[in-house]
Amino acid sequence: MDKNNQEKDIKSGPTTGSIATATALASLKRIISDEEISIVQINTPKEKLDIFLDSCRLVCENKAISSGHKYPYDDPDVTVNIEIITTVELLNFDEYMPDYDNPLIDKEDNVIIKAGEGIGKVTKKGLQIPIGEYAINPVPRQMIKDNLSKYVPENKIAIVTINIPEGEEIAKRTMNPRIGIVGGISILGTTGIARSMSTKAYKDSLLIPLDVAIAEEYDDIIFVPGNIGEKIAEKILDINEDQIIQMTNFAGFMFEEAAKRKIRKLTLLGHIGKLVKLGGGIFNTKHSVADGRREIFAAHTGLCGGSTETIKEVYSCKTTEEIIEILKKSDLDILVLDSISDAIIKRVHDRFNISLNVIIVDMEANILNSNYDKTLIKDHLK
């Protein structure tokens, strides 16, 4: 098997937190032992990992620097192959005065973690790290401390500084700017091992913007199916971008999580091709899971007084755009779309106890139903 195929078959790899831990441990051991180090073993919350290093060198008698890459594995993670460089400096504990106002520093710590180049800073509430701190999450922080603290000599303190040279550029391709982490990526990981993007991991990532919006205490939160819905929401609604939450295909999951967070009122905005499925009780809108669009349209066309011929025409259509054009010819488009909107509202309320304001749009950002709350619409569009 060639190298490329081998990488495609690898389903897991160390997290950024594990690489940061390994490079920190290597630097500390280099200072203490003055031996060449090419591999280190670290403890993670799940298991021990052997991590290969790119380099490890002594800068001076009390300072060393190590680097390593996040190994490639079968996942579209933008941080795969990213280089992490960690410097460790050993100082006398009594001479070093850490910032005791920092909530992330314990006065008894003999390992102090700092962020250098390419690590983002938190600017919004709702994340695991306080505003103003660097985005090194709690589990990686604890991993670094647990792995290094036993090697720190008595009356010494290890100052660990993590740098990610490509971090600021790569962060532009992540959710970080959206959720309030600026200037770089986050050091992440809950188990020390990154696995190919599972449904659970992907769903969990969708909740981060929701938690940020809740922490920001917005009165109105807008659920949209995806990127198209987000762009349309920004175009026609008088809101902050942080109020817009993408559901992707997991509408049911997102409504359920909103309900768990005591959200009782939402605006749902999206293209008719996605939202119509919710009117039929389809809460995973992925096409391969379920469709039912023409069946739902046909049923509501009949409920709104459409002729048998019109119902048959609707049912034979391949796209929702075609259906809308057929309904317009019979002056049924608004009636049918209002009926579908009402069905969505009822389905969501019955299942999740959430009251919805439903705004159904087409690709040109035209609003297709009439039974929506116009409060959020920009003034020049009302």
PDB file of C-alpha atoms in Angstrom, residues 136-316:
ATOM      1  CA  ILE A 136      -6.190  26.715  24.810  1.00  0.00           C
ATOM      2  CA  ASN A 137      -9.054  24.569  26.044  1.00  0.00           C
ATOM      3  CA  PRO A 138      -9.234  23.057  29.557  1.00  0.00           C
ATOM      4  CA  VAL A 139      -8.383  19.449  28.612  1.00  0.00           C
ATOM      5  CA  PRO A 140      -5.195  20.348  26.672  1.00  0.00           C
ATOM      6  CA  ARG A 141      -4.173  22.693  29.500  1.00  0.00           C
ATOM      7  CA  GLN A 142      -4.602  19.898  32.019  1.00  0.00           C
ATOM      8  CA  MET A 143      -2.803  17.399  29.786  1.00  0.00           C
ATOM      9  CA  ILE A 144       0.228  19.664  29.569  1.00  0.00           C
ATOM     10  CA  LYS A 145       0.285  20.223  33.334  1.00  0.00           C
ATOM     11  CA  ASP A 146      -0.224  16.547  34.178  1.00  0.00           C
ATOM     12  CA  ASN A 147       2.513  15.386  31.826  1.00  0.00           C
ATOM     13  CA  LEU A 148       5.076  18.015  32.829  1.00  0.00           C
ATOM     14  CA  SER A 149       4.506  18.724  36.517  1.00  0.00           C
ATOM     15  CA  LYS A 150       6.175  15.526  37.801  1.00  0.00           C
ATOM     16  CA  TYR A 151       9.361  16.356  35.904  1.00  0.00           C
ATOM     17  CA  VAL A 152       9.686  19.953  37.099  1.00  0.00           C
ATOM     18  CA  PRO A 153      12.473  20.126  39.707  1.00  0.00           C
ATOM     19  CA  GLU A 154      11.612  21.274  43.210  1.00  0.00           C
ATOM     20  CA  ASN A 155      11.379  25.054  43.640  1.00  0.00           C
ATOM     21  CA  LYS A 156      11.299  25.480  39.856  1.00  0.00           C
ATOM     22  CA  ILE A 157       8.519  26.550  37.513  1.00  0.00           C
ATOM     23  CA  ALA A 158       8.164  25.599  33.853  1.00  0.00           C
ATOM     24  CA  ILE A 159       6.943  28.372  31.536  1.00  0.00           C
ATOM     25  CA  VAL A 160       5.379  26.724  28.473  1.00  0.00           C
ATOM     26  CA  THR A 161       4.828  28.899  25.404  1.00  0.00           C
ATOM     27  CA  ILE A 162       2.958  27.385  22.447  1.00  0.00           C
ATOM     28  CA  ASN A 163       3.347  28.787  18.924  1.00  0.00           C
ATOM     29  CA  ILE A 164       1.547  27.799  15.717  1.00  0.00           C
ATOM     30  CA  PRO A 165       3.156  29.689  12.807  1.00  0.00           C
ATOM     31  CA  GLU A 166       0.296  28.998  10.370  1.00  0.00           C
ATOM     32  CA  GLY A 167      -2.420  29.438  12.975  1.00  0.00           C
ATOM     33  CA  GLU A 168      -3.673  32.881  12.045  1.00  0.00           C
ATOM     34  CA  GLU A 169      -4.035  31.996   8.365  1.00  0.00           C
ATOM     35  CA  ILE A 170      -5.653  28.596   8.984  1.00  0.00           C
ATOM     36  CA  ALA A 171      -8.113  30.138  11.463  1.00  0.00           C
ATOM     37  CA  LYS A 172      -9.762  31.973   8.569  1.00  0.00           C
ATOM     38  CA  ARG A 173     -10.991  28.582   7.329  1.00  0.00           C
ATOM     39  CA  THR A 174     -12.532  27.629  10.684  1.00  0.00           C
ATOM     40  CA  MET A 175     -15.511  28.806  12.747  1.00  0.00           C
ATOM     41  CA  ASN A 176     -13.201  30.729  15.085  1.00  0.00           C
ATOM     42  CA  PRO A 177     -13.825  34.235  13.692  1.00  0.00           C
ATOM     43  CA  ARG A 178     -17.565  33.582  13.832  1.00  0.00           C
ATOM     44  CA  ILE A 179     -17.627  32.403  17.442  1.00  0.00           C
ATOM     45  CA  GLY A 180     -15.343  35.131  18.739  1.00  0.00           C
ATOM     46  CA  ILE A 181     -11.855  33.633  18.666  1.00  0.00           C
ATOM     47  CA  VAL A 182      -9.567  36.069  16.862  1.00  0.00           C
ATOM     48  CA  GLY A 183      -6.002  35.951  15.656  1.00  0.00           C
ATOM     49  CA  GLY A 184      -5.489  32.215  15.407  1.00  0.00           C
ATOM     50  CA  ILE A 185      -6.737  28.694  15.980  1.00  0.00           C
ATOM     51  CA  SER A 186      -7.700  26.925  19.183  1.00  0.00           C
ATOM     52  CA  ILE A 187      -5.771  24.194  20.968  1.00  0.00           C
ATOM     53  CA  LEU A 188      -8.484  21.572  21.222  1.00  0.00           C
ATOM     54  CA  GLY A 189      -9.159  18.009  22.261  1.00  0.00           C
ATOM     55  CA  THR A 190     -11.148  16.168  24.899  1.00  0.00           C
ATOM     56  CA  THR A 191      -9.517  12.735  24.689  1.00  0.00           C
ATOM     57  CA  GLY A 192      -6.132  13.503  23.142  1.00  0.00           C
ATOM     58  CA  ILE A 193      -7.100  11.596  19.987  1.00  0.00           C
ATOM     59  CA  ALA A 194      -8.751  13.151  16.935  1.00  0.00           C
ATOM     60  CA  ARG A 195     -10.970  10.793  14.951  1.00  0.00           C
ATOM     61  CA  SER A 196     -12.488  11.062  11.484  1.00  0.00           C
ATOM     62  CA  MET A 197     -15.365  13.506  11.717  1.00  0.00           C
ATOM     63  CA  SER A 198     -18.220  11.538  13.258  1.00  0.00           C
ATOM     64  CA  THR A 199     -21.835  12.629  13.253  1.00  0.00           C
ATOM     65  CA  LYS A 200     -21.581  13.340  16.978  1.00  0.00           C
ATOM     66  CA  ALA A 201     -18.461  15.472  16.588  1.00  0.00           C
ATOM     67  CA  TYR A 202     -20.051  17.406  13.759  1.00  0.00           C
ATOM     68  CA  LYS A 203     -23.261  17.971  15.702  1.00  0.00           C
ATOM     69  CA  ASP A 204     -21.268  19.164  18.706  1.00  0.00           C
ATOM     70  CA  SER A 205     -19.515  21.728  16.514  1.00  0.00           C
ATOM     71  CA  LEU A 206     -22.914  23.145  15.479  1.00  0.00           C
ATOM     72  CA  LEU A 207     -23.710  23.932  19.103  1.00  0.00           C
ATOM     73  CA  ILE A 208     -20.790  26.303  19.649  1.00  0.00           C
ATOM     74  CA  PRO A 209     -22.368  29.284  17.790  1.00  0.00           C
ATOM     75  CA  LEU A 210     -25.664  28.573  19.565  1.00  0.00           C
ATOM     76  CA  ASP A 211     -24.001  28.724  22.980  1.00  0.00           C
ATOM     77  CA  VAL A 212     -22.222  31.947  22.003  1.00  0.00           C
ATOM     78  CA  ALA A 213     -25.530  33.522  20.924  1.00  0.00           C
ATOM     79  CA  ILE A 214     -27.151  32.490  24.207  1.00  0.00           C
ATOM     80  CA  ALA A 215     -24.232  33.876  26.220  1.00  0.00           C
ATOM     81  CA  GLU A 216     -24.536  37.159  24.327  1.00  0.00           C
ATOM     82  CA  GLU A 217     -28.186  37.264  25.529  1.00  0.00           C
ATOM     83  CA  TYR A 218     -29.773  37.968  22.151  1.00  0.00           C
ATOM     84  CA  ASP A 219     -33.547  38.228  22.276  1.00  0.00           C
ATOM     85  CA  ASP A 220     -33.850  36.772  18.783  1.00  0.00           C
ATOM     86  CA  ILE A 221     -31.947  33.732  17.504  1.00  0.00           C
ATOM     87  CA  ILE A 222     -32.244  32.787  13.841  1.00  0.00           C
ATOM     88  CA  PHE A 223     -31.955  29.186  12.671  1.00  0.00           C
ATOM     89  CA  VAL A 224     -31.007  28.692   9.020  1.00  0.00           C
ATOM     90  CA  PRO A 225     -30.330  25.474   7.061  1.00  0.00           C
ATOM     91  CA  GLY A 226     -26.853  26.478   5.849  1.00  0.00           C
ATOM     92  CA  ASN A 227     -24.658  29.021   4.074  1.00  0.00           C
ATOM     93  CA  ILE A 228     -27.342  30.159   1.624  1.00  0.00           C
ATOM     94  CA  GLY A 229     -29.818  30.761   4.424  1.00  0.00           C
ATOM     95  CA  GLU A 230     -27.185  32.645   6.412  1.00  0.00           C
ATOM     96  CA  LYS A 231     -26.412  34.989   3.519  1.00  0.00           C
ATOM     97  CA  ILE A 232     -30.098  35.659   2.922  1.00  0.00           C
ATOM     98  CA  ALA A 233     -30.678  36.280   6.635  1.00  0.00           C
ATOM     99  CA  GLU A 234     -27.854  38.831   6.657  1.00  0.00           C
ATOM    100  CA  LYS A 235     -29.363  40.485   3.585  1.00  0.00           C
ATOM    101  CA  ILE A 236     -32.973  40.849   4.719  1.00  0.00           C
ATOM    102  CA  LEU A 237     -32.919  40.803   8.532  1.00  0.00           C
ATOM    103  CA  ASP A 238     -31.878  43.630  10.834  1.00  0.00           C
ATOM    104  CA  ILE A 239     -29.701  41.500  13.104  1.00  0.00           C
ATOM    105  CA  ASN A 240     -26.143  40.796  14.192  1.00  0.00           C
ATOM    106  CA  GLU A 241     -24.422  37.892  12.410  1.00  0.00           C
ATOM    107  CA  ASP A 242     -23.911  36.160  15.769  1.00  0.00           C
ATOM    108  CA  GLN A 243     -27.676  35.675  15.983  1.00  0.00           C
ATOM    109  CA  ILE A 244     -27.636  33.375  12.954  1.00  0.00           C
ATOM    110  CA  ILE A 245     -27.148  29.671  13.693  1.00  0.00           C
ATOM    111  CA  GLN A 246     -26.677  27.068  10.956  1.00  0.00           C
ATOM    112  CA  MET A 247     -28.552  23.785  11.475  1.00  0.00           C
ATOM    113  CA  THR A 248     -27.206  22.047   8.343  1.00  0.00           C
ATOM    114  CA  ASN A 249     -29.309  18.888   7.881  1.00  0.00           C
ATOM    115  CA  PHE A 250     -29.712  18.316  11.618  1.00  0.00           C
ATOM    116  CA  ALA A 251     -32.787  20.446  12.223  1.00  0.00           C
ATOM    117  CA  GLY A 252     -34.292  18.100  14.795  1.00  0.00           C
ATOM    118  CA  PHE A 253     -31.058  17.909  16.767  1.00  0.00           C
ATOM    119  CA  MET A 254     -30.711  21.703  16.809  1.00  0.00           C
ATOM    120  CA  PHE A 255     -34.314  22.262  17.920  1.00  0.00           C
ATOM    121  CA  GLU A 256     -33.864  19.651  20.629  1.00  0.00           C
ATOM    122  CA  GLU A 257     -30.677  21.293  21.888  1.00  0.00           C
ATOM    123  CA  ALA A 258     -32.352  24.719  21.786  1.00  0.00           C
ATOM    124  CA  ALA A 259     -35.174  23.329  23.920  1.00  0.00           C
ATOM    125  CA  LYS A 260     -32.657  21.886  26.407  1.00  0.00           C
ATOM    126  CA  ARG A 261     -31.189  25.379  26.697  1.00  0.00           C
ATOM    127  CA  LYS A 262     -34.646  26.746  27.603  1.00  0.00           C
ATOM    128  CA  ILE A 263     -35.084  28.592  24.298  1.00  0.00           C
ATOM    129  CA  ARG A 264     -38.810  28.925  23.718  1.00  0.00           C
ATOM    130  CA  LYS A 265     -38.880  31.268  20.732  1.00  0.00           C
ATOM    131  CA  LEU A 266     -36.928  31.169  17.461  1.00  0.00           C
ATOM    132  CA  THR A 267     -37.016  32.506  13.932  1.00  0.00           C
ATOM    133  CA  LEU A 268     -36.533  29.882  11.228  1.00  0.00           C
ATOM    134  CA  LEU A 269     -35.439  31.244   7.850  1.00  0.00           C
ATOM    135  CA  GLY A 270     -34.548  29.191   4.824  1.00  0.00           C
ATOM    136  CA  HIS A 271     -35.070  28.139   1.250  1.00  0.00           C
ATOM    137  CA  ILE A 272     -38.363  26.423   0.592  1.00  0.00           C
ATOM    138  CA  GLY A 273     -36.610  23.302  -0.688  1.00  0.00           C
ATOM    139  CA  LYS A 274     -35.266  22.619   2.823  1.00  0.00           C
ATOM    140  CA  LEU A 275     -38.003  24.016   5.036  1.00  0.00           C
ATOM    141  CA  VAL A 276     -40.872  22.217   3.294  1.00  0.00           C
ATOM    142  CA  LYS A 277     -39.557  18.912   4.656  1.00  0.00           C
ATOM    143  CA  LEU A 278     -40.098  20.116   8.220  1.00  0.00           C
ATOM    144  CA  GLY A 279     -43.766  20.609   7.366  1.00  0.00           C
ATOM    145  CA  GLY A 280     -43.959  16.854   6.871  1.00  0.00           C
ATOM    146  CA  GLY A 281     -42.176  16.070  10.121  1.00  0.00           C
ATOM    147  CA  ILE A 282     -38.835  15.334   8.434  1.00  0.00           C
ATOM    148  CA  PHE A 283     -36.233  16.703  10.862  1.00  0.00           C
ATOM    149  CA  ASN A 284     -33.134  15.359   9.129  1.00  0.00           C
ATOM    150  CA  THR A 285     -33.264  17.181   5.806  1.00  0.00           C
ATOM    151  CA  LYS A 286     -30.490  15.267   4.050  1.00  0.00           C
ATOM    152  CA  HIS A 287     -31.853  14.150   0.679  1.00  0.00           C
ATOM    153  CA  SER A 288     -30.640  10.565   1.099  1.00  0.00           C
ATOM    154  CA  VAL A 289     -32.469  10.276   4.436  1.00  0.00           C
ATOM    155  CA  ALA A 290     -35.874  11.501   3.274  1.00  0.00           C
ATOM    156  CA  ASP A 291     -37.413  13.772   0.673  1.00  0.00           C
ATOM    157  CA  GLY A 292     -41.193  14.100   0.492  1.00  0.00           C
ATOM    158  CA  ARG A 293     -41.163  17.647  -0.887  1.00  0.00           C
ATOM    159  CA  ARG A 294     -43.595  17.128  -3.736  1.00  0.00           C
ATOM    160  CA  GLU A 295     -45.869  14.985  -1.534  1.00  0.00           C
ATOM    161  CA  ILE A 296     -46.026  17.731   1.101  1.00  0.00           C
ATOM    162  CA  PHE A 297     -46.652  20.394  -1.519  1.00  0.00           C
ATOM    163  CA  ALA A 298     -49.353  18.294  -3.164  1.00  0.00           C
ATOM    164  CA  ALA A 299     -51.114  17.724   0.171  1.00  0.00           C
ATOM    165  CA  HIS A 300     -51.132  21.434   1.028  1.00  0.00           C
ATOM    166  CA  THR A 301     -52.235  22.356  -2.474  1.00  0.00           C
ATOM    167  CA  GLY A 302     -55.275  20.146  -1.944  1.00  0.00           C
ATOM    168  CA  LEU A 303     -55.869  21.576   1.543  1.00  0.00           C
ATOM    169  CA  CYS A 304     -55.869  25.075   0.052  1.00  0.00           C
ATOM    170  CA  GLY A 305     -58.468  24.241  -2.595  1.00  0.00           C
ATOM    171  CA  GLY A 306     -56.254  23.382  -5.533  1.00  0.00           C
ATOM    172  CA  SER A 307     -57.844  21.449  -8.363  1.00  0.00           C
ATOM    173  CA  THR A 308     -57.058  17.812  -9.027  1.00  0.00           C
ATOM    174  CA  GLU A 309     -55.161  18.873 -12.141  1.00  0.00           C
ATOM    175  CA  THR A 310     -53.048  21.370 -10.173  1.00  0.00           C
ATOM    176  CA  ILE A 311     -52.303  18.777  -7.500  1.00  0.00           C
ATOM    177  CA  LYS A 312     -51.182  16.333 -10.205  1.00  0.00           C
ATOM    178  CA  GLU A 313     -48.963  19.015 -11.788  1.00  0.00           C
ATOM    179  CA  VAL A 314     -47.396  19.804  -8.428  1.00  0.00           C
ATOM    180  CA  TYR A 315     -46.785  16.139  -7.704  1.00  0.00           C
ATOM    181  CA  SER A 316     -45.061  15.601 -11.050  1.00  0.00           C
TER     182      SER A 316
END
